PDB file of C-alpha atoms in Angstrom:
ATOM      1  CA  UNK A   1      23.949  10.381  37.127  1.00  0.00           C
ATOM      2  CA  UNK A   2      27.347  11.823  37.384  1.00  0.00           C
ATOM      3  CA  UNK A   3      28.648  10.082  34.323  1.00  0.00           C
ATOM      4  CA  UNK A   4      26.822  12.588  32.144  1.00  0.00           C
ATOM      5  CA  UNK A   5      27.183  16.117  33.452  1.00  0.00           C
ATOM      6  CA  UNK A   6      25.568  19.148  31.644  1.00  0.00           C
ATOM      7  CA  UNK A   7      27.002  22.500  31.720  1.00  0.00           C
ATOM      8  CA  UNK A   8      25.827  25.467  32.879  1.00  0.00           C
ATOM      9  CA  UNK A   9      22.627  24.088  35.461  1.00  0.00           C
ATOM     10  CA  UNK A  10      21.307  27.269  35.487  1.00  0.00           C
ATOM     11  CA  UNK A  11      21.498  29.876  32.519  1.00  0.00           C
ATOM     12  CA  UNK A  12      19.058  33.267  32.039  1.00  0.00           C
ATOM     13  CA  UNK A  13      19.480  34.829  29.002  1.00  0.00           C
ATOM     14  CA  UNK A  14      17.721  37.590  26.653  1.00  0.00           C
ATOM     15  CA  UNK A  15      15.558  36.913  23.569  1.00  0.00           C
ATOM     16  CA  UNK A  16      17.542  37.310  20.229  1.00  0.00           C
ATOM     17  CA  UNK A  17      21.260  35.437  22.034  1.00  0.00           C
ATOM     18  CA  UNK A  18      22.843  32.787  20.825  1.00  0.00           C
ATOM     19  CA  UNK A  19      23.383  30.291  23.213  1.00  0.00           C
ATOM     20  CA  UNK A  20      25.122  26.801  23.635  1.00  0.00           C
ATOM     21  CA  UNK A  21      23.857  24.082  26.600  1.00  0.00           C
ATOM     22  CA  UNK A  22      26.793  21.545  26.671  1.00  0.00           C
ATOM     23  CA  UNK A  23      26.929  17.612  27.759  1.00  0.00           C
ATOM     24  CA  UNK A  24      29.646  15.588  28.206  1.00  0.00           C
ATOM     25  CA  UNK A  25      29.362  11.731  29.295  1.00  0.00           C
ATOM     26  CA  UNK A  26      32.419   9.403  31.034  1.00  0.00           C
ATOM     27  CA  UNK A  27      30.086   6.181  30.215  1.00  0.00           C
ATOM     28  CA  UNK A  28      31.551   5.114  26.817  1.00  0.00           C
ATOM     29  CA  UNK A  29      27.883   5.339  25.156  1.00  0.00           C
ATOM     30  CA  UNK A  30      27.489   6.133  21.833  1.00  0.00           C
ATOM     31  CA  UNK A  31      24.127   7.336  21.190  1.00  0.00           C
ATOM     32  CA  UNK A  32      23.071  10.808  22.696  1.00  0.00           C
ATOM     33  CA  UNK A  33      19.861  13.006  23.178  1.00  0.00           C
ATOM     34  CA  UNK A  34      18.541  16.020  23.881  1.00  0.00           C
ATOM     35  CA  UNK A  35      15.421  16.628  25.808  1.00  0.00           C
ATOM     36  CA  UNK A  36      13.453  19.207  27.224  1.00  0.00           C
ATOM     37  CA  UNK A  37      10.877  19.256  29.869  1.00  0.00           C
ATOM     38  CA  UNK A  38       8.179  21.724  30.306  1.00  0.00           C
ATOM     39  CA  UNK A  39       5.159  21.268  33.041  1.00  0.00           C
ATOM     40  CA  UNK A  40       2.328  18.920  31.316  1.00  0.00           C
ATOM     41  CA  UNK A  41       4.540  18.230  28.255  1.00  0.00           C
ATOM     42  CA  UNK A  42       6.720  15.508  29.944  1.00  0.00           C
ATOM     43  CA  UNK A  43       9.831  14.837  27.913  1.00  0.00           C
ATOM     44  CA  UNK A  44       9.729  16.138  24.131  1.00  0.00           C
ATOM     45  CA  UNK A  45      12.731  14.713  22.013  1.00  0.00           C
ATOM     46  CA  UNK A  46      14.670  17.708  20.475  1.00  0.00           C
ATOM     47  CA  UNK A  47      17.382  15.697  18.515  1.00  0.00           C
ATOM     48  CA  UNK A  48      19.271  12.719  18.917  1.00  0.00           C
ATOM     49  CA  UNK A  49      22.539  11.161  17.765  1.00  0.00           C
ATOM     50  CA  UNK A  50      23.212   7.159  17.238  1.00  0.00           C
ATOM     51  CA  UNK A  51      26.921   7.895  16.365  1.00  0.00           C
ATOM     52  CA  UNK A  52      29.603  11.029  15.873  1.00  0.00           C
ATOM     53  CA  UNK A  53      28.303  10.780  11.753  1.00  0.00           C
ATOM     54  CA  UNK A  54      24.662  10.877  12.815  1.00  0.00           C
ATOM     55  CA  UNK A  55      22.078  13.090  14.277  1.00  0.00           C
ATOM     56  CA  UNK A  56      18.726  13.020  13.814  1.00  0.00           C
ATOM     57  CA  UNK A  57      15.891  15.543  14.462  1.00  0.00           C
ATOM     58  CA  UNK A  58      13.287  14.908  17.161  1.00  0.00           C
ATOM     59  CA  UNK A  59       9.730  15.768  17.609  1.00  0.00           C
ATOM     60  CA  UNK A  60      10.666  19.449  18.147  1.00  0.00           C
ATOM     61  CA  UNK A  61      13.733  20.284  16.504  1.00  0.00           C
ATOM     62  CA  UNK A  62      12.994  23.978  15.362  1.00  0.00           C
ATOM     63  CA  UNK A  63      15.033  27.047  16.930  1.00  0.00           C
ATOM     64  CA  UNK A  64      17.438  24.386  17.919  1.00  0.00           C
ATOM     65  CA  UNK A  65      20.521  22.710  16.485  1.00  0.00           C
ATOM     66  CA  UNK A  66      23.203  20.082  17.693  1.00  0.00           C
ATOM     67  CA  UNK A  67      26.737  19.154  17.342  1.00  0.00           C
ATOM     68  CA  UNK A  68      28.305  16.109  18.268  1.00  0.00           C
ATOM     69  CA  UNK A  69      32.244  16.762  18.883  1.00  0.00           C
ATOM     70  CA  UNK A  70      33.455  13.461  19.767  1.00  0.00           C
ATOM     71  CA  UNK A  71      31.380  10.642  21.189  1.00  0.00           C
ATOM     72  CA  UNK A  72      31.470  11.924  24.625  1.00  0.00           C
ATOM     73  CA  UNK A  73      30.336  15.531  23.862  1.00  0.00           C
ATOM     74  CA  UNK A  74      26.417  16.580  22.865  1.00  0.00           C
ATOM     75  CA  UNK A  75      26.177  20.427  22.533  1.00  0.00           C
ATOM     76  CA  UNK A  76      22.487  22.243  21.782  1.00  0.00           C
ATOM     77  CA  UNK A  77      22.453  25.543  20.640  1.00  0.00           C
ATOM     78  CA  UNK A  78      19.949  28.009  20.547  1.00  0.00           C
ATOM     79  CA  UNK A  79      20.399  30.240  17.557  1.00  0.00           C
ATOM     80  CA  UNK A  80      18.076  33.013  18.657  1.00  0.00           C
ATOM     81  CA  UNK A  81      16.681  32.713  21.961  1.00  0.00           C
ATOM     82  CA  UNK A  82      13.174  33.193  22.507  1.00  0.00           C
ATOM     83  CA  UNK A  83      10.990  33.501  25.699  1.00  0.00           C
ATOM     84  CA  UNK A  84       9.199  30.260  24.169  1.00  0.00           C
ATOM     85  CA  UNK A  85      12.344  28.471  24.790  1.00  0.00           C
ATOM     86  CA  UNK A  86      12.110  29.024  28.597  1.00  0.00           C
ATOM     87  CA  UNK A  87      12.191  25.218  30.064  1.00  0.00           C
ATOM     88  CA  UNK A  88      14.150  22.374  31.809  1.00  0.00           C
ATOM     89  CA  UNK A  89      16.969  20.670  29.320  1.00  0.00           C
ATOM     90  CA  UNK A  90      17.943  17.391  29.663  1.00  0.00           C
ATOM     91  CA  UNK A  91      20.766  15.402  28.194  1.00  0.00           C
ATOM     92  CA  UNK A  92      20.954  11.478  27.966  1.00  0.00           C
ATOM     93  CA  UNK A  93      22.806   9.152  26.757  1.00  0.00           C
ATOM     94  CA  UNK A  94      22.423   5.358  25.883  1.00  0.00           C
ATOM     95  CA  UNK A  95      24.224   1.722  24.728  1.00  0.00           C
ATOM     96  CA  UNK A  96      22.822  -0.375  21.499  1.00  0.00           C
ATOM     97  CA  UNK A  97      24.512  -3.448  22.718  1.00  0.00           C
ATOM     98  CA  UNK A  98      22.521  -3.329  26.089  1.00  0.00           C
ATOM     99  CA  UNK A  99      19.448  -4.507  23.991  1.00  0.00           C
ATOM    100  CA  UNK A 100      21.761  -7.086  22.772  1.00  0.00           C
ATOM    101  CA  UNK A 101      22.417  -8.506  26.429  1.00  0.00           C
ATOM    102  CA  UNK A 102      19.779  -7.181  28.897  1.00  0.00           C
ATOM    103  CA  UNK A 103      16.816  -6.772  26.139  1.00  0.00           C
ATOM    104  CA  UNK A 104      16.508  -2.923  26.861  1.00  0.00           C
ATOM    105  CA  UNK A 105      18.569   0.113  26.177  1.00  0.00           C
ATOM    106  CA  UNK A 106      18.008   2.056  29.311  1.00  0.00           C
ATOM    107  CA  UNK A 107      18.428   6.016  28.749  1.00  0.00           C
ATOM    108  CA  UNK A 108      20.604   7.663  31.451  1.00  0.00           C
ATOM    109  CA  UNK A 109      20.080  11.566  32.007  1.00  0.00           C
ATOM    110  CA  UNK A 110      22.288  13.851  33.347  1.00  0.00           C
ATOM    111  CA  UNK A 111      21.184  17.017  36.305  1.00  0.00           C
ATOM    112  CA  UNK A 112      19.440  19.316  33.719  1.00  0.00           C
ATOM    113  CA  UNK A 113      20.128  22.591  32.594  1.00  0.00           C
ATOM    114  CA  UNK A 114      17.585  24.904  33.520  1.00  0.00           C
ATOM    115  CA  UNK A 115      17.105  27.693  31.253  1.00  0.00           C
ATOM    116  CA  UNK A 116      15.293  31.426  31.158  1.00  0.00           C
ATOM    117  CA  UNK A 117      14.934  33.416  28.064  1.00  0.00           C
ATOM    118  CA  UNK A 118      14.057  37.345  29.040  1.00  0.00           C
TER     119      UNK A 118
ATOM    120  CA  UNK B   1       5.294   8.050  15.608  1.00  0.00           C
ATOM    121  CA  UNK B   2       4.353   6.742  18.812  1.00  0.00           C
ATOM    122  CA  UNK B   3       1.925   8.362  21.063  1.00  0.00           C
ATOM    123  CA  UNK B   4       1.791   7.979  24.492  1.00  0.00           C
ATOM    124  CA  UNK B   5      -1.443   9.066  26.991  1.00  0.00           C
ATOM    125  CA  UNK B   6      -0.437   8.973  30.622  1.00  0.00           C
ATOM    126  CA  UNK B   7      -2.664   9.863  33.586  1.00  0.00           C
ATOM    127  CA  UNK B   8      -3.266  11.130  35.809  1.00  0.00           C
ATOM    128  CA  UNK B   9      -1.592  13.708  35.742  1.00  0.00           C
ATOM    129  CA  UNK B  10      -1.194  14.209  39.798  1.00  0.00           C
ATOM    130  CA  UNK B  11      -1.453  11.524  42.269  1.00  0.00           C
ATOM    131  CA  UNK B  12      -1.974  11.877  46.513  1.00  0.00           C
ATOM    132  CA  UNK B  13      -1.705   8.671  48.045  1.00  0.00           C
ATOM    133  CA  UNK B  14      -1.559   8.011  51.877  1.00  0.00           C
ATOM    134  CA  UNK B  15       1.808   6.183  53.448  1.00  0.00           C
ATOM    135  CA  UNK B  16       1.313   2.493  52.634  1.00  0.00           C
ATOM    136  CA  UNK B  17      -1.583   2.930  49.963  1.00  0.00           C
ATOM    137  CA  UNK B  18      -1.172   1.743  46.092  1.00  0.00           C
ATOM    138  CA  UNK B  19      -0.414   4.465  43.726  1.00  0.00           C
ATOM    139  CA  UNK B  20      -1.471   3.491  40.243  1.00  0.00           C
ATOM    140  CA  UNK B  21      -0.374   5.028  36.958  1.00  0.00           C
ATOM    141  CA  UNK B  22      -1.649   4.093  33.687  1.00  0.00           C
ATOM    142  CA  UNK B  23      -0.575   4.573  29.983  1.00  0.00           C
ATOM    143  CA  UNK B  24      -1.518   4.171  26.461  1.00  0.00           C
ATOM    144  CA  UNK B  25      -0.310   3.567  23.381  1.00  0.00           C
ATOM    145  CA  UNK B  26      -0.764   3.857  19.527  1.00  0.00           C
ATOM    146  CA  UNK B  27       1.279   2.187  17.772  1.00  0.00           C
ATOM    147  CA  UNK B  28       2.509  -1.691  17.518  1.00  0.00           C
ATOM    148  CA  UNK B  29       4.460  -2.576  20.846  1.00  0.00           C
ATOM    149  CA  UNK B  30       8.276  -3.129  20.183  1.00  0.00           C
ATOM    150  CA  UNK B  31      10.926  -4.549  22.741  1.00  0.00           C
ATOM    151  CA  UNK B  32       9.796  -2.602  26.065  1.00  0.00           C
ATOM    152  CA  UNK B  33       8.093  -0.512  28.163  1.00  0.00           C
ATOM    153  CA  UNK B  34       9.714   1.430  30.520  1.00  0.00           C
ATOM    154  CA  UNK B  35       8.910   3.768  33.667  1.00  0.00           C
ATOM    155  CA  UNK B  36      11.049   6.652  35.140  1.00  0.00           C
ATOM    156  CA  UNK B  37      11.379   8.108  38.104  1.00  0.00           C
ATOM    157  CA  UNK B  38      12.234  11.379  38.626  1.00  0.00           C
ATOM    158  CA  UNK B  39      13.217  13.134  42.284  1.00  0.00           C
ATOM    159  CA  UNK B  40      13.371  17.101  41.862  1.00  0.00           C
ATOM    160  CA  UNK B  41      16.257  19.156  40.736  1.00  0.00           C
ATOM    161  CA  UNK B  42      17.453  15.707  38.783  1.00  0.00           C
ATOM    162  CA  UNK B  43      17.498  13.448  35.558  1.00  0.00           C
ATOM    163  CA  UNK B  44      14.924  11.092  35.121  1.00  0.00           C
ATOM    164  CA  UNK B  45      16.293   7.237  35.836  1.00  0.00           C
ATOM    165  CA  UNK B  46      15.108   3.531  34.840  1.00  0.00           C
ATOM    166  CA  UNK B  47      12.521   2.474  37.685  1.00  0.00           C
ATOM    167  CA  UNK B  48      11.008  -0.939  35.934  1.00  0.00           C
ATOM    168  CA  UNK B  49      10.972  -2.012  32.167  1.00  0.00           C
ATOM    169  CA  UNK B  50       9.000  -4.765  30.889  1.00  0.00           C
ATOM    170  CA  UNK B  51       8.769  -6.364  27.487  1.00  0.00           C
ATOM    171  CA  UNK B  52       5.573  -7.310  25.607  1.00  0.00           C
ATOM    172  CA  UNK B  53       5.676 -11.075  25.613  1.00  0.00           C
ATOM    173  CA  UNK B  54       4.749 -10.759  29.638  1.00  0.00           C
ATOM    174  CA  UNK B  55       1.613  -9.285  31.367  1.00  0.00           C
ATOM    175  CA  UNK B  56       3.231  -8.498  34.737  1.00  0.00           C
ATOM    176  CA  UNK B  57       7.000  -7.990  35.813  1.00  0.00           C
ATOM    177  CA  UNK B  58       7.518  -7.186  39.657  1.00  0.00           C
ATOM    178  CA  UNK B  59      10.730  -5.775  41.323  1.00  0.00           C
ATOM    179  CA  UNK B  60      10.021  -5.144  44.872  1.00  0.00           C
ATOM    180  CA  UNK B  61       7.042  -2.939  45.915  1.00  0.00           C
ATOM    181  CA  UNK B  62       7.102  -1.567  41.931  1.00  0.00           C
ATOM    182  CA  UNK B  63       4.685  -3.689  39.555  1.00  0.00           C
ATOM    183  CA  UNK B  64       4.258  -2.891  35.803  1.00  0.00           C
ATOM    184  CA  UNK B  65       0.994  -4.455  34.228  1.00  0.00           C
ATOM    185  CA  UNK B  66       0.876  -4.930  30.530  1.00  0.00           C
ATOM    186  CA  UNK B  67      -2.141  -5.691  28.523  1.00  0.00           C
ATOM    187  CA  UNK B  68      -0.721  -5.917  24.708  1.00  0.00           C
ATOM    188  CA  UNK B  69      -4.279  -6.299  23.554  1.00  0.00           C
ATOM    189  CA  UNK B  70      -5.400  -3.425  24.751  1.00  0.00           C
ATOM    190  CA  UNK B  71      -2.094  -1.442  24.372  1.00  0.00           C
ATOM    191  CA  UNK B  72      -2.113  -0.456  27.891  1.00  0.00           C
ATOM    192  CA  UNK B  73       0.059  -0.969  30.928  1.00  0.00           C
ATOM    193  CA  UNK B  74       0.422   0.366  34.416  1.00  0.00           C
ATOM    194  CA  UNK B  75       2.744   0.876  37.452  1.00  0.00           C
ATOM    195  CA  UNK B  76       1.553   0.266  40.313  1.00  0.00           C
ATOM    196  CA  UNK B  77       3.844   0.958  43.701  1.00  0.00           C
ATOM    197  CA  UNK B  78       2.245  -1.465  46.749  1.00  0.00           C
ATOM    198  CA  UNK B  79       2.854  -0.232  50.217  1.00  0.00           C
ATOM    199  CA  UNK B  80       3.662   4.248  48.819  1.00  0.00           C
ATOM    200  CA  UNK B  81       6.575   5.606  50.881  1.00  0.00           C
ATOM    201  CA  UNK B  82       7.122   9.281  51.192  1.00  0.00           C
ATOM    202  CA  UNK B  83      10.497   8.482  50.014  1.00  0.00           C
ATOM    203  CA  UNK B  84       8.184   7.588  46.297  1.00  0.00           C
ATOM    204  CA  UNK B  85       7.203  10.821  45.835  1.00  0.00           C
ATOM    205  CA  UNK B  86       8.382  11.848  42.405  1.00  0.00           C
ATOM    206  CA  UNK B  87       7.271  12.199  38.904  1.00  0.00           C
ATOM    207  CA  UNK B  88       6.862   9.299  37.053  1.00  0.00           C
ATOM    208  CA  UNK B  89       6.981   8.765  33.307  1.00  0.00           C
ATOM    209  CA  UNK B  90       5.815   6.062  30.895  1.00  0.00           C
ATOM    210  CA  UNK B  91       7.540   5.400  27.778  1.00  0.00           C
ATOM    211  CA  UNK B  92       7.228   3.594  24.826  1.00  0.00           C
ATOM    212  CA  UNK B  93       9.910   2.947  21.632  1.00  0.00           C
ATOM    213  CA  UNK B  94       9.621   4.372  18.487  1.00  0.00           C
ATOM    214  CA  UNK B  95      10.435   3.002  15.289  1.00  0.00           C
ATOM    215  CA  UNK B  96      14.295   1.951  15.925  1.00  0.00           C
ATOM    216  CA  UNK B  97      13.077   1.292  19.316  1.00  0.00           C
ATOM    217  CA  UNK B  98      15.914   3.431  20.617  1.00  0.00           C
ATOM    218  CA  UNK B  99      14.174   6.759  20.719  1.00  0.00           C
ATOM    219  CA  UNK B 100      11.795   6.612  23.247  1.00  0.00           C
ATOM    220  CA  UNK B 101       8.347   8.477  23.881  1.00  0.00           C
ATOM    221  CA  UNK B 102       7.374   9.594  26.716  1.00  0.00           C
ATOM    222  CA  UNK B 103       4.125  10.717  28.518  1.00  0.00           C
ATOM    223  CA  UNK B 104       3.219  13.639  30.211  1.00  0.00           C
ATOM    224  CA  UNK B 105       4.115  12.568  33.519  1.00  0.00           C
ATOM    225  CA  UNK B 106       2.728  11.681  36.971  1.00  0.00           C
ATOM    226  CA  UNK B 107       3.495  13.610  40.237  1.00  0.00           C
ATOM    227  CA  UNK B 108       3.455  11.300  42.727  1.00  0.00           C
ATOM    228  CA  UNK B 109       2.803  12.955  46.517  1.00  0.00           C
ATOM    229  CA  UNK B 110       2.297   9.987  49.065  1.00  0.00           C
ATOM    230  CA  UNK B 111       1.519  11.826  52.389  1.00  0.00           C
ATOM    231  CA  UNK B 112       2.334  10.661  55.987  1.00  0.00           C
TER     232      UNK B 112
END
């Protein structure tokens, strides 16, 4: 969806950097996530964020850590890259009131970022 | 926390078969269960949602098929296109019903 973008798409890096996977949406939602995607895992929640004042940690949250700008910007860091880390990283975004009129929040994801850690 | 079993885990259907995909889940069913579909090299995207106080919701060739009792429900895609061929995830809400959790994923390959 081009309303959320992710910046870079494709990133290789070494084990030990810091690095910072970036996500900006144009769809006036206010709750963000952070997902990654690894072959057989499906989708593993990494942390999420209801509103600029709140983020929450997902089911795997360690190595990782989040900052929420402005309610159009998501940012994931990596404090110390490991090889472990190696996978696809996906950014989404979502509405509360669209439970309020359709019944269902639907999630929308932006292109990935797909990362290596040497 | 929700858990959700998927399978299988690959699919090969022939043009114009049914490709079924079933799921499973732990905990008490919330507002809705939805599907993605995702085409490679992009984001996952809404396919079909349905909500627990219904056993079947159709939209097109894509059925989902709930069965609350057993906490299980299915896609099934009538009539497989090559054009289906994707991955396709199950999800279920957890706790504030926004965070989602998904399963493991089906690749779907629907050959001509």
């Amino acid at each position: 969806d081009a309303d959320v973008t992710q910046t870079p798409r494709n990133r290789i890096t070494k084990t030990g950097k810091r690095i910072m996977l970036e996500c900006s949406q144009t769809k006036g939602h206010d709750r963000m996530y952070w997902y990654r995607q690894d072959p057989g895992l499906g989708l593993q929640l990494i942390y999420y964020s209801f509103d600029v004042k709140d983020i929450n940690k997902g089911e795997i949250s360690d190595g990782y850590s989040v900052s929420r700008q402005a309610q159009a910007k998501f940012s994931l860091s990596l404090e110390s890259a490991i090889p472990n880390q190696t996978a696809l990283y996906f950014c989404a975004t979502s509405d509360r009131r669209d439970r309020l009129l359709t019944g269902l929040e639907t999630q929308y994801f932006g292109p990935g970022t797909r990362l290596l850690v040497l | 926390q929700q858990q959700v079993k998927q399978s299988p885990q690959s699919l090969i259907v022939q043009k114009g078969g049914i490709s079924i995909i079933n799921c499973a889940y732990e905990n008490t069913a919330f507002d809705y269960f939805p599907w993605y579909q995702q085409f490679p090299g992009k984001g996952p995207a809404l396919l079909i949602a349905i909500r627990p106080d219904v056993s079947e919701k159709k939209e097109g060739r894509f059925t989902i098929s709930f069965n609350k009792s057993a906490k299980q429900f299915s896609l099934h895609i009538m009539d497989s296109q090559p054009g289906d061929s994707a991955t396709y995830f199950c999800a279920a809400p957890d706790g504030t019903a926004s965070k989602l959790t998904f399963g493991t994923g089906t690749r779907l390959q629907v050959t001509l």
